[in-house]
PDB file of C-alpha atoms in Angstrom:
ATOM      1  CA  MET A   1      -3.830  -1.394   3.390  1.00  0.00           C
ATOM      2  CA  PHE A   2      -2.152   1.810   2.314  1.00  0.00           C
ATOM      3  CA  PHE A   3      -0.459   1.801  -1.070  1.00  0.00           C
ATOM      4  CA  VAL A   4       1.227   4.345  -3.266  1.00  0.00           C
ATOM      5  CA  PRO A   5      -0.274   4.732  -6.748  1.00  0.00           C
ATOM      6  CA  SER A   6       2.274   3.969  -9.412  1.00  0.00           C
ATOM      7  CA  HIS A   7       0.997   6.605 -11.831  1.00  0.00           C
ATOM      8  CA  SER A   8       2.220   9.430  -9.582  1.00  0.00           C
ATOM      9  CA  ARG A   9       5.835   8.539 -10.193  1.00  0.00           C
ATOM     10  CA  PRO A  10       7.686   9.960 -13.228  1.00  0.00           C
ATOM     11  CA  ALA A  11       9.322   7.484 -15.565  1.00  0.00           C
ATOM     12  CA  PRO A  12      12.905   6.756 -14.477  1.00  0.00           C
ATOM     13  CA  THR A  13      15.655   8.168 -16.650  1.00  0.00           C
ATOM     14  CA  VAL A  14      18.639   6.487 -15.002  1.00  0.00           C
ATOM     15  CA  THR A  15      19.449   3.041 -13.712  1.00  0.00           C
ATOM     16  CA  ILE A  16      20.308   2.887 -10.009  1.00  0.00           C
ATOM     17  CA  THR A  17      21.906  -0.100  -8.385  1.00  0.00           C
ATOM     18  CA  VAL A  18      20.988  -0.290  -4.711  1.00  0.00           C
ATOM     19  CA  ILE A  19      22.599  -2.595  -2.172  1.00  0.00           C
ATOM     20  CA  GLY A  20      19.981  -3.365   0.438  1.00  0.00           C
ATOM     21  CA  MET A  21      20.963  -3.362   4.122  1.00  0.00           C
ATOM     22  CA  THR A  22      19.437  -5.742   6.616  1.00  0.00           C
ATOM     23  CA  THR A  23      20.513  -6.858  10.034  1.00  0.00           C
ATOM     24  CA  SER A  24      21.510 -10.263   8.678  1.00  0.00           C
ATOM     25  CA  ALA A  25      22.504  -9.973   5.030  1.00  0.00           C
ATOM     26  CA  SER A  26      24.942  -7.080   5.159  1.00  0.00           C
ATOM     27  CA  VAL A  27      26.573  -8.046   8.437  1.00  0.00           C
ATOM     28  CA  PRO A  28      27.764 -11.660   8.433  1.00  0.00           C
ATOM     29  CA  ALA A  29      26.790 -13.666  11.482  1.00  0.00           C
ATOM     30  CA  GLU A  30      29.372 -14.008  14.230  1.00  0.00           C
ATOM     31  CA  PRO A  31      29.284 -16.163  17.355  1.00  0.00           C
ATOM     32  CA  GLU A  32      27.438 -14.342  20.116  1.00  0.00           C
ATOM     33  CA  GLY A  33      29.727 -11.897  21.876  1.00  0.00           C
ATOM     34  CA  ALA A  34      32.544 -12.352  19.365  1.00  0.00           C
ATOM     35  CA  ILE A  35      34.479  -9.422  17.921  1.00  0.00           C
ATOM     36  CA  SER A  36      35.354  -9.850  14.263  1.00  0.00           C
ATOM     37  CA  ILE A  37      39.022  -9.634  13.327  1.00  0.00           C
ATOM     38  CA  ASP A  38      37.846  -7.621  10.341  1.00  0.00           C
ATOM     39  CA  GLY A  39      36.747  -4.727  12.576  1.00  0.00           C
ATOM     40  CA  THR A  40      33.585  -3.411  14.190  1.00  0.00           C
ATOM     41  CA  VAL A  41      30.063  -3.466  12.811  1.00  0.00           C
ATOM     42  CA  THR A  42      30.539   0.179  11.866  1.00  0.00           C
ATOM     43  CA  ASP A  43      33.677  -0.768   9.902  1.00  0.00           C
ATOM     44  CA  ARG A  44      31.637  -3.332   7.975  1.00  0.00           C
ATOM     45  CA  LEU A  45      28.914  -0.805   7.202  1.00  0.00           C
ATOM     46  CA  VAL A  46      31.507   1.663   5.931  1.00  0.00           C
ATOM     47  CA  GLU A  47      32.938  -1.057   3.696  1.00  0.00           C
ATOM     48  CA  ALA A  48      29.428  -1.816   2.421  1.00  0.00           C
ATOM     49  CA  ASN A  49      29.029   1.863   1.596  1.00  0.00           C
ATOM     50  CA  GLU A  50      32.262   1.821  -0.394  1.00  0.00           C
ATOM     51  CA  ARG A  51      30.895  -1.048  -2.511  1.00  0.00           C
ATOM     52  CA  TYR A  52      27.605   0.835  -2.903  1.00  0.00           C
ATOM     53  CA  ALA A  53      29.355   4.060  -3.924  1.00  0.00           C
ATOM     54  CA  ALA A  54      31.467   2.235  -6.497  1.00  0.00           C
ATOM     55  CA  GLU A  55      28.300   1.514  -8.505  1.00  0.00           C
ATOM     56  CA  PHE A  56      26.324   4.597  -7.512  1.00  0.00           C
ATOM     57  CA  ALA A  57      24.907   6.894 -10.181  1.00  0.00           C
ATOM     58  CA  ASP A  58      23.584  10.318  -9.223  1.00  0.00           C
ATOM     59  CA  PRO A  59      19.825  10.115  -9.885  1.00  0.00           C
ATOM     60  CA  GLY A  60      19.661  13.882 -10.323  1.00  0.00           C
ATOM     61  CA  MET A  61      16.735  14.250  -7.956  1.00  0.00           C
ATOM     62  CA  ASP A  62      15.491  17.392  -6.303  1.00  0.00           C
ATOM     63  CA  ALA A  63      15.416  17.441  -2.492  1.00  0.00           C
ATOM     64  CA  ARG A  64      11.616  17.658  -2.569  1.00  0.00           C
ATOM     65  CA  PRO A  65       9.921  14.258  -2.145  1.00  0.00           C
ATOM     66  CA  VAL A  66       8.245  13.135  -5.375  1.00  0.00           C
ATOM     67  CA  LEU A  67       5.029  12.062  -3.634  1.00  0.00           C
ATOM     68  CA  HIS A  68       4.872  15.094  -1.293  1.00  0.00           C
ATOM     69  CA  VAL A  69       4.439  12.823   1.729  1.00  0.00           C
ATOM     70  CA  ALA A  70       6.202  12.531   5.086  1.00  0.00           C
ATOM     71  CA  VAL A  71       6.156   9.238   6.991  1.00  0.00           C
ATOM     72  CA  VAL A  72       6.654   9.226  10.765  1.00  0.00           C
ATOM     73  CA  ALA A  73       7.481   5.774  12.115  1.00  0.00           C
ATOM     74  CA  CYS A  74       9.169   3.881  14.911  1.00  0.00           C
ATOM     75  CA  MET A  75      12.905   3.232  14.720  1.00  0.00           C
ATOM     76  CA  ASP A  76      12.287  -0.509  15.209  1.00  0.00           C
ATOM     77  CA  ALA A  77      14.675  -2.519  13.019  1.00  0.00           C
ATOM     78  CA  ARG A  78      11.843  -4.762  11.798  1.00  0.00           C
ATOM     79  CA  LEU A  79      10.166  -1.956   9.841  1.00  0.00           C
ATOM     80  CA  ASP A  80      11.370  -1.688   6.243  1.00  0.00           C
ATOM     81  CA  LEU A  81       9.283   1.307   5.297  1.00  0.00           C
ATOM     82  CA  HIS A  82      10.213   1.546   1.634  1.00  0.00           C
ATOM     83  CA  ASP A  83       9.384  -2.079   0.926  1.00  0.00           C
ATOM     84  CA  ALA A  84       6.297  -2.084   3.160  1.00  0.00           C
ATOM     85  CA  LEU A  85       4.812   0.974   1.419  1.00  0.00           C
ATOM     86  CA  GLY A  86       6.075   0.358  -2.111  1.00  0.00           C
ATOM     87  CA  LEU A  87       8.228   3.462  -2.006  1.00  0.00           C
ATOM     88  CA  GLN A  88      11.264   4.268  -4.113  1.00  0.00           C
ATOM     89  CA  LEU A  89      14.267   6.488  -3.526  1.00  0.00           C
ATOM     90  CA  GLY A  90      13.165  10.121  -3.493  1.00  0.00           C
ATOM     91  CA  ASP A  91       9.465   9.418  -2.913  1.00  0.00           C
ATOM     92  CA  CYS A  92       9.076  10.575   0.687  1.00  0.00           C
ATOM     93  CA  HIS A  93      10.547  11.991   3.847  1.00  0.00           C
ATOM     94  CA  THR A  94      10.976   9.446   6.637  1.00  0.00           C
ATOM     95  CA  ILE A  95      11.125  10.615  10.253  1.00  0.00           C
ATOM     96  CA  ARG A  96      11.859   7.906  12.805  1.00  0.00           C
ATOM     97  CA  ASN A  97      12.175   7.785  16.568  1.00  0.00           C
ATOM     98  CA  ALA A  98      11.445   5.426  19.454  1.00  0.00           C
ATOM     99  CA  GLY A  99       7.756   4.552  19.173  1.00  0.00           C
ATOM    100  CA  GLY A 100       7.119   6.751  16.157  1.00  0.00           C
ATOM    101  CA  VAL A 101       5.523   9.264  18.515  1.00  0.00           C
ATOM    102  CA  VAL A 102       4.965  12.891  17.567  1.00  0.00           C
ATOM    103  CA  THR A 103       7.387  14.850  19.735  1.00  0.00           C
ATOM    104  CA  ASP A 104       8.479  18.481  19.420  1.00  0.00           C
ATOM    105  CA  ASP A 105      11.372  17.363  17.229  1.00  0.00           C
ATOM    106  CA  VAL A 106       9.015  15.470  14.919  1.00  0.00           C
ATOM    107  CA  ILE A 107       6.922  18.638  14.594  1.00  0.00           C
ATOM    108  CA  ARG A 108      10.162  20.473  13.790  1.00  0.00           C
ATOM    109  CA  SER A 109      10.982  18.005  11.012  1.00  0.00           C
ATOM    110  CA  LEU A 110       7.440  18.023   9.647  1.00  0.00           C
ATOM    111  CA  THR A 111       7.381  21.821   9.637  1.00  0.00           C
ATOM    112  CA  ILE A 112      10.588  21.948   7.593  1.00  0.00           C
ATOM    113  CA  SER A 113       9.287  19.130   5.388  1.00  0.00           C
ATOM    114  CA  GLN A 114       6.107  21.045   4.582  1.00  0.00           C
ATOM    115  CA  ARG A 115       7.210  24.651   4.546  1.00  0.00           C
ATOM    116  CA  ALA A 116      10.619  24.254   2.888  1.00  0.00           C
ATOM    117  CA  LEU A 117      10.267  21.055   0.859  1.00  0.00           C
ATOM    118  CA  GLY A 118       6.659  20.893  -0.226  1.00  0.00           C
ATOM    119  CA  THR A 119       5.146  17.845   1.471  1.00  0.00           C
ATOM    120  CA  ARG A 120       1.405  17.857   2.101  1.00  0.00           C
ATOM    121  CA  SER A 121       0.420  14.432   3.450  1.00  0.00           C
ATOM    122  CA  VAL A 122       1.481  12.855   6.761  1.00  0.00           C
ATOM    123  CA  ILE A 123       1.428   9.124   7.498  1.00  0.00           C
ATOM    124  CA  LEU A 124       1.991   7.960  11.088  1.00  0.00           C
ATOM    125  CA  ILE A 125       3.063   4.358  11.702  1.00  0.00           C
ATOM    126  CA  HIS A 126       3.276   2.599  15.058  1.00  0.00           C
ATOM    127  CA  HIS A 127       3.635  -1.189  15.251  1.00  0.00           C
ATOM    128  CA  THR A 128       2.783  -4.269  17.253  1.00  0.00           C
ATOM    129  CA  GLY A 129       5.194  -5.413  19.944  1.00  0.00           C
ATOM    130  CA  CYS A 130       6.749  -1.973  20.437  1.00  0.00           C
ATOM    131  CA  GLY A 131       9.443  -1.617  23.097  1.00  0.00           C
ATOM    132  CA  LEU A 132       7.781   1.522  24.474  1.00  0.00           C
ATOM    133  CA  GLU A 133       4.913  -0.650  25.710  1.00  0.00           C
ATOM    134  CA  ASN A 134       7.343  -2.128  28.253  1.00  0.00           C
ATOM    135  CA  LEU A 135       8.621   1.192  29.623  1.00  0.00           C
ATOM    136  CA  THR A 136       7.238   3.878  31.917  1.00  0.00           C
ATOM    137  CA  GLU A 137       8.342   7.376  32.831  1.00  0.00           C
ATOM    138  CA  ASP A 138      10.273   5.712  35.663  1.00  0.00           C
ATOM    139  CA  PHE A 139      12.939   5.200  32.998  1.00  0.00           C
ATOM    140  CA  ARG A 140      13.808   8.887  33.350  1.00  0.00           C
ATOM    141  CA  HIS A 141      14.103   8.626  37.129  1.00  0.00           C
ATOM    142  CA  GLU A 142      16.345   5.592  36.791  1.00  0.00           C
ATOM    143  CA  LEU A 143      18.594   7.580  34.482  1.00  0.00           C
ATOM    144  CA  GLU A 144      18.665  10.409  37.001  1.00  0.00           C
ATOM    145  CA  ASP A 145      19.742   7.990  39.737  1.00  0.00           C
ATOM    146  CA  GLU A 146      22.478   6.638  37.483  1.00  0.00           C
ATOM    147  CA  VAL A 147      23.952   9.802  35.979  1.00  0.00           C
ATOM    148  CA  GLY A 148      22.786  12.528  38.389  1.00  0.00           C
ATOM    149  CA  GLN A 149      20.644  14.380  35.851  1.00  0.00           C
ATOM    150  CA  ARG A 150      17.064  13.788  34.766  1.00  0.00           C
ATOM    151  CA  PRO A 151      16.496  13.930  30.988  1.00  0.00           C
ATOM    152  CA  ALA A 152      14.546  16.925  29.717  1.00  0.00           C
ATOM    153  CA  TRP A 153      12.647  14.669  27.313  1.00  0.00           C
ATOM    154  CA  ALA A 154       9.678  12.418  28.063  1.00  0.00           C
ATOM    155  CA  VAL A 155       9.870   8.686  27.418  1.00  0.00           C
ATOM    156  CA  GLU A 156       6.466   8.839  25.656  1.00  0.00           C
ATOM    157  CA  ALA A 157       5.726   5.263  26.768  1.00  0.00           C
ATOM    158  CA  PHE A 158       2.248   3.887  26.099  1.00  0.00           C
ATOM    159  CA  ARG A 159       0.075   0.867  26.845  1.00  0.00           C
ATOM    160  CA  ASP A 160      -2.506   1.193  24.064  1.00  0.00           C
ATOM    161  CA  VAL A 161      -0.872   1.466  20.643  1.00  0.00           C
ATOM    162  CA  GLU A 162      -4.087   2.513  18.904  1.00  0.00           C
ATOM    163  CA  GLN A 163      -4.702   5.332  21.365  1.00  0.00           C
ATOM    164  CA  ASP A 164      -1.134   6.527  20.947  1.00  0.00           C
ATOM    165  CA  VAL A 165      -1.612   6.669  17.181  1.00  0.00           C
ATOM    166  CA  ARG A 166      -4.710   8.791  17.782  1.00  0.00           C
ATOM    167  CA  GLN A 167      -2.751  11.088  20.081  1.00  0.00           C
ATOM    168  CA  SER A 168      -0.019  11.431  17.456  1.00  0.00           C
ATOM    169  CA  MET A 169      -2.588  12.313  14.773  1.00  0.00           C
ATOM    170  CA  GLN A 170      -4.092  14.926  17.080  1.00  0.00           C
ATOM    171  CA  ARG A 171      -0.694  16.467  17.780  1.00  0.00           C
ATOM    172  CA  VAL A 172      -0.057  16.858  14.058  1.00  0.00           C
ATOM    173  CA  ARG A 173      -3.527  18.196  13.286  1.00  0.00           C
ATOM    174  CA  THR A 174      -3.408  20.829  16.030  1.00  0.00           C
ATOM    175  CA  SER A 175       0.133  22.073  15.455  1.00  0.00           C
ATOM    176  CA  PRO A 176       0.114  25.782  14.545  1.00  0.00           C
ATOM    177  CA  PHE A 177       3.374  25.369  12.614  1.00  0.00           C
ATOM    178  CA  LEU A 178       2.120  22.950   9.965  1.00  0.00           C
ATOM    179  CA  LEU A 179       0.538  24.199   6.768  1.00  0.00           C
ATOM    180  CA  HIS A 180      -1.214  20.981   5.749  1.00  0.00           C
ATOM    181  CA  THR A 181      -3.145  18.978   8.333  1.00  0.00           C
ATOM    182  CA  ASP A 182      -6.110  17.763   6.284  1.00  0.00           C
ATOM    183  CA  ASP A 183      -4.423  14.550   5.081  1.00  0.00           C
ATOM    184  CA  VAL A 184      -3.053  12.963   8.273  1.00  0.00           C
ATOM    185  CA  ARG A 185      -3.590   9.229   8.651  1.00  0.00           C
ATOM    186  CA  GLY A 186      -2.397   6.761  11.282  1.00  0.00           C
ATOM    187  CA  PHE A 187      -1.648   3.043  11.118  1.00  0.00           C
ATOM    188  CA  VAL A 188      -0.389   0.119  13.162  1.00  0.00           C
ATOM    189  CA  PHE A 189       2.062  -2.155  11.327  1.00  0.00           C
ATOM    190  CA  ASN A 190       1.844  -5.826  12.261  1.00  0.00           C
ATOM    191  CA  VAL A 191       5.414  -7.126  12.550  1.00  0.00           C
ATOM    192  CA  LYS A 192       4.192 -10.718  12.110  1.00  0.00           C
ATOM    193  CA  THR A 193       2.153 -10.244   8.928  1.00  0.00           C
ATOM    194  CA  GLY A 194       3.568  -7.057   7.391  1.00  0.00           C
ATOM    195  CA  LEU A 195       0.095  -5.535   7.100  1.00  0.00           C
ATOM    196  CA  LEU A 196      -0.946  -2.015   8.018  1.00  0.00           C
ATOM    197  CA  ARG A 197      -4.160  -1.463   9.956  1.00  0.00           C
ATOM    198  CA  GLU A 198      -5.594   2.022   9.751  1.00  0.00           C
ATOM    199  CA  ILE A 199      -6.678   3.641  13.008  1.00  0.00           C
ATOM    200  CA  ASP A 200      -9.873   5.688  13.213  1.00  0.00           C
ATOM    201  CA  PRO A 201      -8.892   9.059  14.686  1.00  0.00           C
ATOM    202  CA  THR A 202     -12.082   9.365  16.731  1.00  0.00           C
TER     203      THR A 202
END
């Protein structure tokens, strides 16, 4: 299992109070389909931010990630990357999309991350039970039938999560825009156990 060595982190000089957000704790449960009289979910999140900001102290961090690492992962709500990897505020860049696949826009973000902000390592994280395993490129054609225009982007659906991790690693390692491609590792996160399983790139 991947872990972040604690000795690489400088000693904290300020105390930061963080209000964690989850799908259940920060947003009180409502009957299914009900609309709260207190406003929308977005209203509640804005209110949560106001409480957070009231106790916020500027940590005085640089924009460069402390651990010089970028993590590319799925947008799935079950993945709490900071807790799962033992990361703290300011440690890494996180780049998330549907499936955690390496698209042109992920390469764009990684290029900026490396060339402008000093990251060197790349960690790719897919997960079990991903929604992209239930889609095909027909999704694009269905959208075209509905709205009259086919999306320019690919769905990037897959059937074999391990093979898709390998493909993502290969896309990073062969990109001409990235400076550092020697430390690229891929994993599958098990949403039932919380464990990472590293994928052999070959």
